[in-house]
Amino acid sequence: METVLGVIGSPISHSLSPIMHKAAYDELGLDYTYHAFHVESNELKAAIDGVKGLGLKGLNVTIPHKVSVIQYLDHIDPLAKEIGAVNTIVNDGGTLIGYNTDGEGYVKSLINRLGTSLTNRRVLIIGAGGASKAVALSLAKSGVETIGITNRTLSKAEGLSLICSPYTQSEAMTLGIAQARLTEFDIIINTTSIGMTPDIEKMPISLEKLSKGSFVSDLIYNPFQTRFLCEAEKKGANIMNGVDMFVYQGALAFEKWFDKEAPIKVMKDTVLKNLGGVK
Ligand code: ATR
C-alpha cells in the first residue's frame, strides 16, 4: 500500500486532485495511485489510523478536516502549526507529519504569474477564514510591504492582522473602508466563497474605485471566472482565478511525498481540461 495516496474530505466526489496527481505520476512514470476517500468527521480518527495501518504513502486533507486532523498526527510542520490547519500528510515510515501547502502554493502561483518578487507590494485580502489565514501568513512572510485585511466580521480581520504583524505591516478594516481605499492596494485577493456557484452574481466588495493595472485574484475556480474577476478585467486589471493556487498546493504536496520537482504544466493542463477546456 506504500504506492497509494489520496485525499480525504466530505464532500469529495468532485475533487480534481485524483486526476491532477495521476497525471503527474503518468508523466514521470511513477507507479503510484491517488484516490478520493469520502470521510465523515466521525470516521476521521479511523481514517488516519488507517494511513499507518495500511501503510499509505500520504494524504491530502480538505474540507471539513483541515483543522481537526491535527490532533491525530505525530508531528506538525511549524508553518502548518501557525496556520492551524493541515492539507498534506506525509507517512514517514509510520510517523505522520502534517504540512500546509495552501498558502505557499498561493504565493508561488502569484510570483509565477507576476513574474517578479512580492517586495513593495501592497496587498488587500478579503475574508478572514481558514483559506485567508494560510494566504495572509504566507504572504506576510514573503516580503510584501503591507497587508490590509477586510472581512464582514471585523474582529476576525483584526485577529488575523495581529497574527501577520510580526512579519509585515498589517491592518484590519471594514468592507466599506476597503472599498473606499482600494487605490492604495496593488494586489487584491478574494478568499471568501462569495461568487461561487450557484451564487455567481455576488461580489465580496465593490470594485468601483479599482485602479487600472491592479492585480485582482480570486481563490474560486467554479465558476472559472467569477463576477469579481470579470468586473476587475473590465476595469483594466490583470486577473488570476483559483486554478493556479490549486495546482501549486498540489505540486508542493507532491514534492513533499516524492522529493522531486512536480510536473506543474501537465498538472495544470489536466485541471484546465477537466474544468471544461478553458485556458
Ligand atoms: P474558508 O476555510 O474557505 O476560508 P471559512 O473559514 O468558513 O472558510 O471562512 C469564510 C470567509 O468568507 C469568512 O471571512 C466569512 O466572513 P465572516 O468571518 O464574517 O463569516 C466570509 N464569508 C462567507 N460568506 C459570506 C457572506 N455571505 N458575506 C460576507 N462574508 C462572507
Coordinates of C-alpha atoms and ligand atoms in Angstrom, one line a residue:
M1 CA 0.0 0.0 0.0
E2 CA 3.0 2.3 0.1
T3 CA 2.2 3.1 -3.5
V4 CA -1.2 4.5 -2.5
L5 CA -2.0 8.2 -1.9
G6 CA -5.3 10.1 -1.8
V7 CA -7.4 12.9 -0.5
I8 CA -9.9 12.8 2.4
G9 CA -12.8 15.1 2.8
S10 CA -16.6 15.5 2.6
P11 CA -17.9 16.2 0.0
I12 CA -15.1 14.7 -2.1
S13 CA -16.6 13.2 -5.3
H14 CA -15.9 16.4 -7.4
S15 CA -12.3 16.8 -6.3
L16 CA -9.9 17.3 -9.1
S17 CA -6.9 16.1 -7.0
P18 CA -7.0 12.5 -8.2
I19 CA -6.8 13.3 -11.9
M20 CA -4.2 16.0 -11.3
H21 CA -1.9 13.8 -9.2
K22 CA -2.4 10.8 -11.6
A23 CA -1.3 13.0 -14.5
A24 CA 1.9 13.8 -12.6
Y25 CA 2.6 10.1 -11.9
D26 CA 2.0 9.2 -15.5
E27 CA 4.2 12.0 -16.7
L28 CA 7.1 10.9 -14.5
G29 CA 6.5 7.1 -14.9
L30 CA 5.7 6.7 -11.1
D31 CA 3.8 3.6 -10.3
Y32 CA 1.5 5.1 -7.7
T33 CA -2.3 5.6 -7.4
Y34 CA -4.2 8.5 -5.9
H35 CA -7.8 8.1 -4.6
A36 CA -10.6 10.3 -3.3
F37 CA -11.8 9.0 0.0
H38 CA -15.1 10.2 1.4
V39 CA -14.5 10.5 5.1
E40 CA -17.1 12.0 7.6
S41 CA -16.0 13.7 10.7
N42 CA -16.9 10.8 13.0
E43 CA -14.6 8.5 10.9
L44 CA -11.6 10.8 10.8
K45 CA -9.6 9.1 13.5
A46 CA -10.2 5.7 12.0
A47 CA -9.2 7.0 8.6
I48 CA -5.9 8.5 9.9
D49 CA -5.2 5.3 11.8
G50 CA -5.7 3.5 8.5
V51 CA -2.9 5.5 6.9
K52 CA -0.5 3.9 9.3
G53 CA -2.3 0.5 9.4
L54 CA -2.3 0.2 5.6
G55 CA 0.9 2.0 5.0
L56 CA -0.4 4.7 2.7
K57 CA 2.4 7.0 1.4
G58 CA 0.4 10.2 2.2
L59 CA -2.8 12.1 2.0
N60 CA -4.2 15.5 1.2
V61 CA -6.8 16.8 3.6
T62 CA -9.7 19.0 2.6
I63 CA -12.9 20.4 4.0
P64 CA -14.0 19.8 6.7
H65 CA -11.0 18.1 8.2
K66 CA -8.0 20.5 7.8
V67 CA -8.1 21.7 11.5
S68 CA -9.5 18.6 13.3
V69 CA -7.0 16.2 11.7
I70 CA -4.1 17.9 13.6
Q71 CA -4.9 16.0 16.8
Y72 CA -4.3 12.6 15.1
L73 CA -0.9 13.4 13.6
D74 CA 2.6 12.8 15.2
H75 CA 4.3 16.0 14.1
I76 CA 3.1 19.3 12.7
D77 CA 5.3 21.4 10.5
P78 CA 5.8 24.9 12.1
L79 CA 4.0 26.8 9.3
A80 CA 1.0 24.4 9.4
K81 CA 1.0 24.9 13.2
E82 CA 1.0 28.6 12.8
I83 CA -1.8 28.5 10.2
G84 CA -3.6 25.9 12.4
A85 CA -4.6 23.7 9.5
V86 CA -3.1 20.8 7.6
N87 CA -3.7 19.9 4.0
T88 CA -0.9 17.4 3.4
I89 CA 0.2 14.4 5.4
V90 CA 3.4 12.5 4.8
N91 CA 3.7 9.0 6.2
D92 CA 7.4 8.8 7.1
G93 CA 7.9 5.2 8.0
G94 CA 4.9 5.1 10.3
T95 CA 5.3 8.7 11.6
L96 CA 2.6 11.0 10.3
I97 CA 3.8 14.6 9.6
G98 CA 1.3 17.4 8.8
Y99 CA 2.1 20.2 6.4
N100 CA 0.1 23.1 4.9
T101 CA 0.9 23.9 1.3
D102 CA -2.1 26.1 0.6
G103 CA -0.6 29.5 1.5
E104 CA 2.8 28.7 -0.1
G105 CA 1.0 27.4 -3.1
Y106 CA -0.8 30.6 -3.4
V107 CA 2.4 32.7 -3.0
K108 CA 4.2 30.6 -5.7
S109 CA 1.3 30.9 -8.1
L110 CA 1.3 34.7 -7.6
I111 CA 5.0 35.1 -8.0
N112 CA 4.9 32.9 -11.1
R113 CA 2.0 35.0 -12.6
L114 CA 3.5 38.4 -11.7
G115 CA 7.0 37.4 -12.9
T116 CA 8.5 39.4 -10.0
S117 CA 9.1 39.1 -6.3
L118 CA 6.5 40.5 -3.9
T119 CA 8.7 43.1 -2.4
N120 CA 7.0 46.6 -2.2
R121 CA 3.6 45.1 -3.0
R122 CA 0.5 46.4 -1.1
V123 CA -2.0 43.6 -0.7
L124 CA -5.7 43.7 0.3
I125 CA -7.1 40.3 1.4
I126 CA -10.9 40.0 1.6
G127 CA -12.0 37.4 4.1
A128 CA -10.5 36.2 7.4
G129 CA -11.4 32.5 7.5
G130 CA -9.2 29.4 7.1
A131 CA -8.1 30.0 3.5
S132 CA -7.4 33.6 4.2
K133 CA -5.2 32.7 7.2
A134 CA -3.0 30.4 5.1
V135 CA -2.7 33.0 2.3
A136 CA -2.2 36.0 4.6
L137 CA 0.5 34.4 6.8
S138 CA 2.4 33.1 3.7
L139 CA 2.2 36.5 2.0
A140 CA 3.3 38.2 5.2
K141 CA 6.4 36.1 5.3
S142 CA 7.2 36.6 1.7
G143 CA 8.3 40.2 1.8
V144 CA 5.1 42.2 0.9
E145 CA 5.2 45.8 2.0
T146 CA 1.8 45.8 3.7
I147 CA -1.3 43.6 4.1
G148 CA -4.8 45.0 4.6
I149 CA -7.4 42.5 5.7
T150 CA -11.1 43.2 5.4
N151 CA -14.0 41.0 6.5
R152 CA -17.7 41.1 7.2
T153 CA -16.9 40.3 10.8
L154 CA -14.2 42.9 11.6
S155 CA -13.0 41.2 14.8
K156 CA -11.8 38.2 12.7
A157 CA -9.9 40.5 10.4
E158 CA -8.3 42.2 13.4
G159 CA -7.3 38.8 14.8
L160 CA -5.6 37.8 11.6
S161 CA -3.9 41.2 11.2
L162 CA -2.4 40.7 14.6
I163 CA -1.1 37.2 13.6
C164 CA 0.6 38.7 10.5
S165 CA 2.0 41.7 12.3
P166 CA 5.4 40.1 13.4
Y167 CA 6.2 39.6 9.7
T168 CA 4.9 42.7 7.9
Q169 CA 2.9 45.8 8.3
S170 CA -0.8 44.8 8.6
E171 CA -4.1 46.5 9.2
A172 CA -7.7 45.4 9.5
M173 CA -10.6 47.4 8.0
T174 CA -14.3 47.2 7.4
L175 CA -15.6 46.3 3.9
G176 CA -16.7 49.9 3.4
I177 CA -13.3 51.3 4.2
A178 CA -11.6 48.8 2.0
Q179 CA -13.8 49.8 -0.9
A180 CA -13.1 53.4 -0.3
R181 CA -9.3 52.9 -0.1
L182 CA -9.0 50.4 -3.0
T183 CA -6.5 52.6 -4.9
E184 CA -3.9 52.1 -2.0
F185 CA -3.5 48.4 -2.9
D186 CA -2.0 46.9 -6.0
I187 CA -2.9 43.2 -5.3
I188 CA -6.5 42.4 -4.2
I189 CA -7.4 38.8 -3.2
N190 CA -10.8 37.3 -2.6
T191 CA -10.5 34.4 -0.2
T192 CA -14.2 34.2 0.7
S193 CA -16.7 31.9 -1.1
I194 CA -18.8 34.9 -2.3
G195 CA -19.4 34.5 -6.0
M196 CA -19.0 30.7 -6.1
T197 CA -21.5 28.6 -7.9
P198 CA -24.5 28.8 -7.6
D199 CA -24.4 32.4 -6.3
I200 CA -22.4 33.7 -9.2
E201 CA -23.9 37.2 -9.2
K202 CA -22.5 38.1 -5.8
M203 CA -19.3 40.2 -5.3
P204 CA -17.3 40.3 -2.0
I205 CA -16.7 44.1 -2.4
S206 CA -17.4 46.8 -5.0
L207 CA -14.6 47.4 -7.4
E208 CA -15.8 50.9 -8.4
K209 CA -12.6 52.6 -7.3
L210 CA -10.2 49.9 -8.7
S211 CA -7.2 51.4 -10.5
K212 CA -6.2 50.2 -13.9
G213 CA -3.2 47.9 -13.8
S214 CA -4.1 46.5 -10.4
F215 CA -3.8 42.7 -10.0
V216 CA -7.0 41.0 -8.8
S217 CA -7.2 37.4 -7.7
D218 CA -9.9 35.1 -6.6
L219 CA -9.4 31.7 -4.9
I220 CA -12.6 30.4 -6.5
Y221 CA -12.4 28.5 -9.8
N222 CA -16.0 27.5 -10.0
P223 CA -17.2 29.5 -11.9
F224 CA -13.9 29.7 -13.8
Q225 CA -14.1 33.5 -13.8
T226 CA -16.2 35.0 -11.0
R227 CA -18.1 38.2 -11.5
F228 CA -15.5 39.8 -9.2
L229 CA -12.8 38.9 -11.8
C230 CA -15.0 39.9 -14.8
E231 CA -15.6 43.3 -13.3
A232 CA -11.9 43.7 -12.4
E233 CA -10.9 42.8 -16.0
K234 CA -13.4 45.4 -17.4
K235 CA -11.6 48.0 -15.3
G236 CA -8.2 47.1 -16.8
A237 CA -6.9 44.8 -14.0
N238 CA -4.8 41.7 -14.5
I239 CA -6.7 38.7 -13.1
M240 CA -5.9 35.2 -11.7
N241 CA -8.5 32.6 -10.7
G242 CA -8.1 29.8 -8.1
V243 CA -6.8 27.2 -10.5
D244 CA -3.2 28.2 -10.1
M245 CA -3.3 28.0 -6.3
F246 CA -5.0 24.6 -6.5
V247 CA -2.3 23.3 -8.8
Y248 CA 0.6 24.8 -6.8
Q249 CA -0.6 23.5 -3.5
G250 CA -0.8 20.0 -5.1
A251 CA 2.6 20.4 -6.6
L252 CA 4.1 21.3 -3.2
A253 CA 2.4 18.3 -1.7
F254 CA 3.8 16.1 -4.5
E255 CA 7.3 17.4 -3.7
K256 CA 6.9 16.5 0.0
W257 CA 5.9 12.9 -0.9
F258 CA 8.4 12.3 -3.8
D259 CA 11.2 14.7 -3.1
K260 CA 11.3 15.6 -6.7
E261 CA 10.1 18.5 -8.8
A262 CA 6.4 18.3 -9.7
P263 CA 5.4 18.5 -13.4
I264 CA 3.4 21.6 -13.0
K265 CA 2.5 22.2 -16.6
V266 CA 1.0 18.7 -17.0
M267 CA -0.9 19.1 -13.7
K268 CA -2.3 22.4 -14.7
D269 CA -3.3 21.4 -18.2
T270 CA -5.1 18.3 -16.8
V271 CA -7.1 20.5 -14.3
L272 CA -8.0 23.0 -17.1
K273 CA -9.1 20.2 -19.4
N274 CA -11.3 18.8 -16.7
L275 CA -12.8 22.2 -16.0
G276 CA -14.1 22.4 -19.5
G277 CA -11.1 23.0 -21.6
V278 CA -10.8 26.7 -20.8
K279 CA -7.3 28.1 -20.9
Ligands
ATR1 P1 -12.6 29.0 4.3 O1 -11.9 27.9 5.1 O2 -13.0 28.6 2.9 O3 -11.8 30.3 4.4 P2 -14.3 29.9 6.5 O4 -13.1 29.7 7.4 O5 -15.6 29.5 6.8 O6 -14.0 29.2 5.1 O7 -14.3 31.5 6.1 C1 -15.2 32.0 5.2 C2 -14.9 33.5 5.0 O8 -15.8 34.0 4.0 C3 -15.0 34.4 6.2 O9 -14.2 35.5 6.0 C4 -16.5 34.9 6.1 O10 -16.8 36.1 6.7 P3 -17.2 36.1 8.3 O11 -15.9 35.9 9.0 O12 -17.8 37.4 8.5 O13 -18.2 34.9 8.5 C5 -16.6 35.1 4.6 N1 -18.0 35.0 4.1 C6 -18.6 33.8 3.8 N2 -19.9 34.1 3.3 C7 -20.0 35.4 3.4 C8 -21.0 36.4 3.0 N3 -22.2 35.9 2.5 N4 -20.8 37.7 3.2 C9 -19.6 38.1 3.7 N5 -18.6 37.3 4.0 C10 -18.8 36.0 3.9

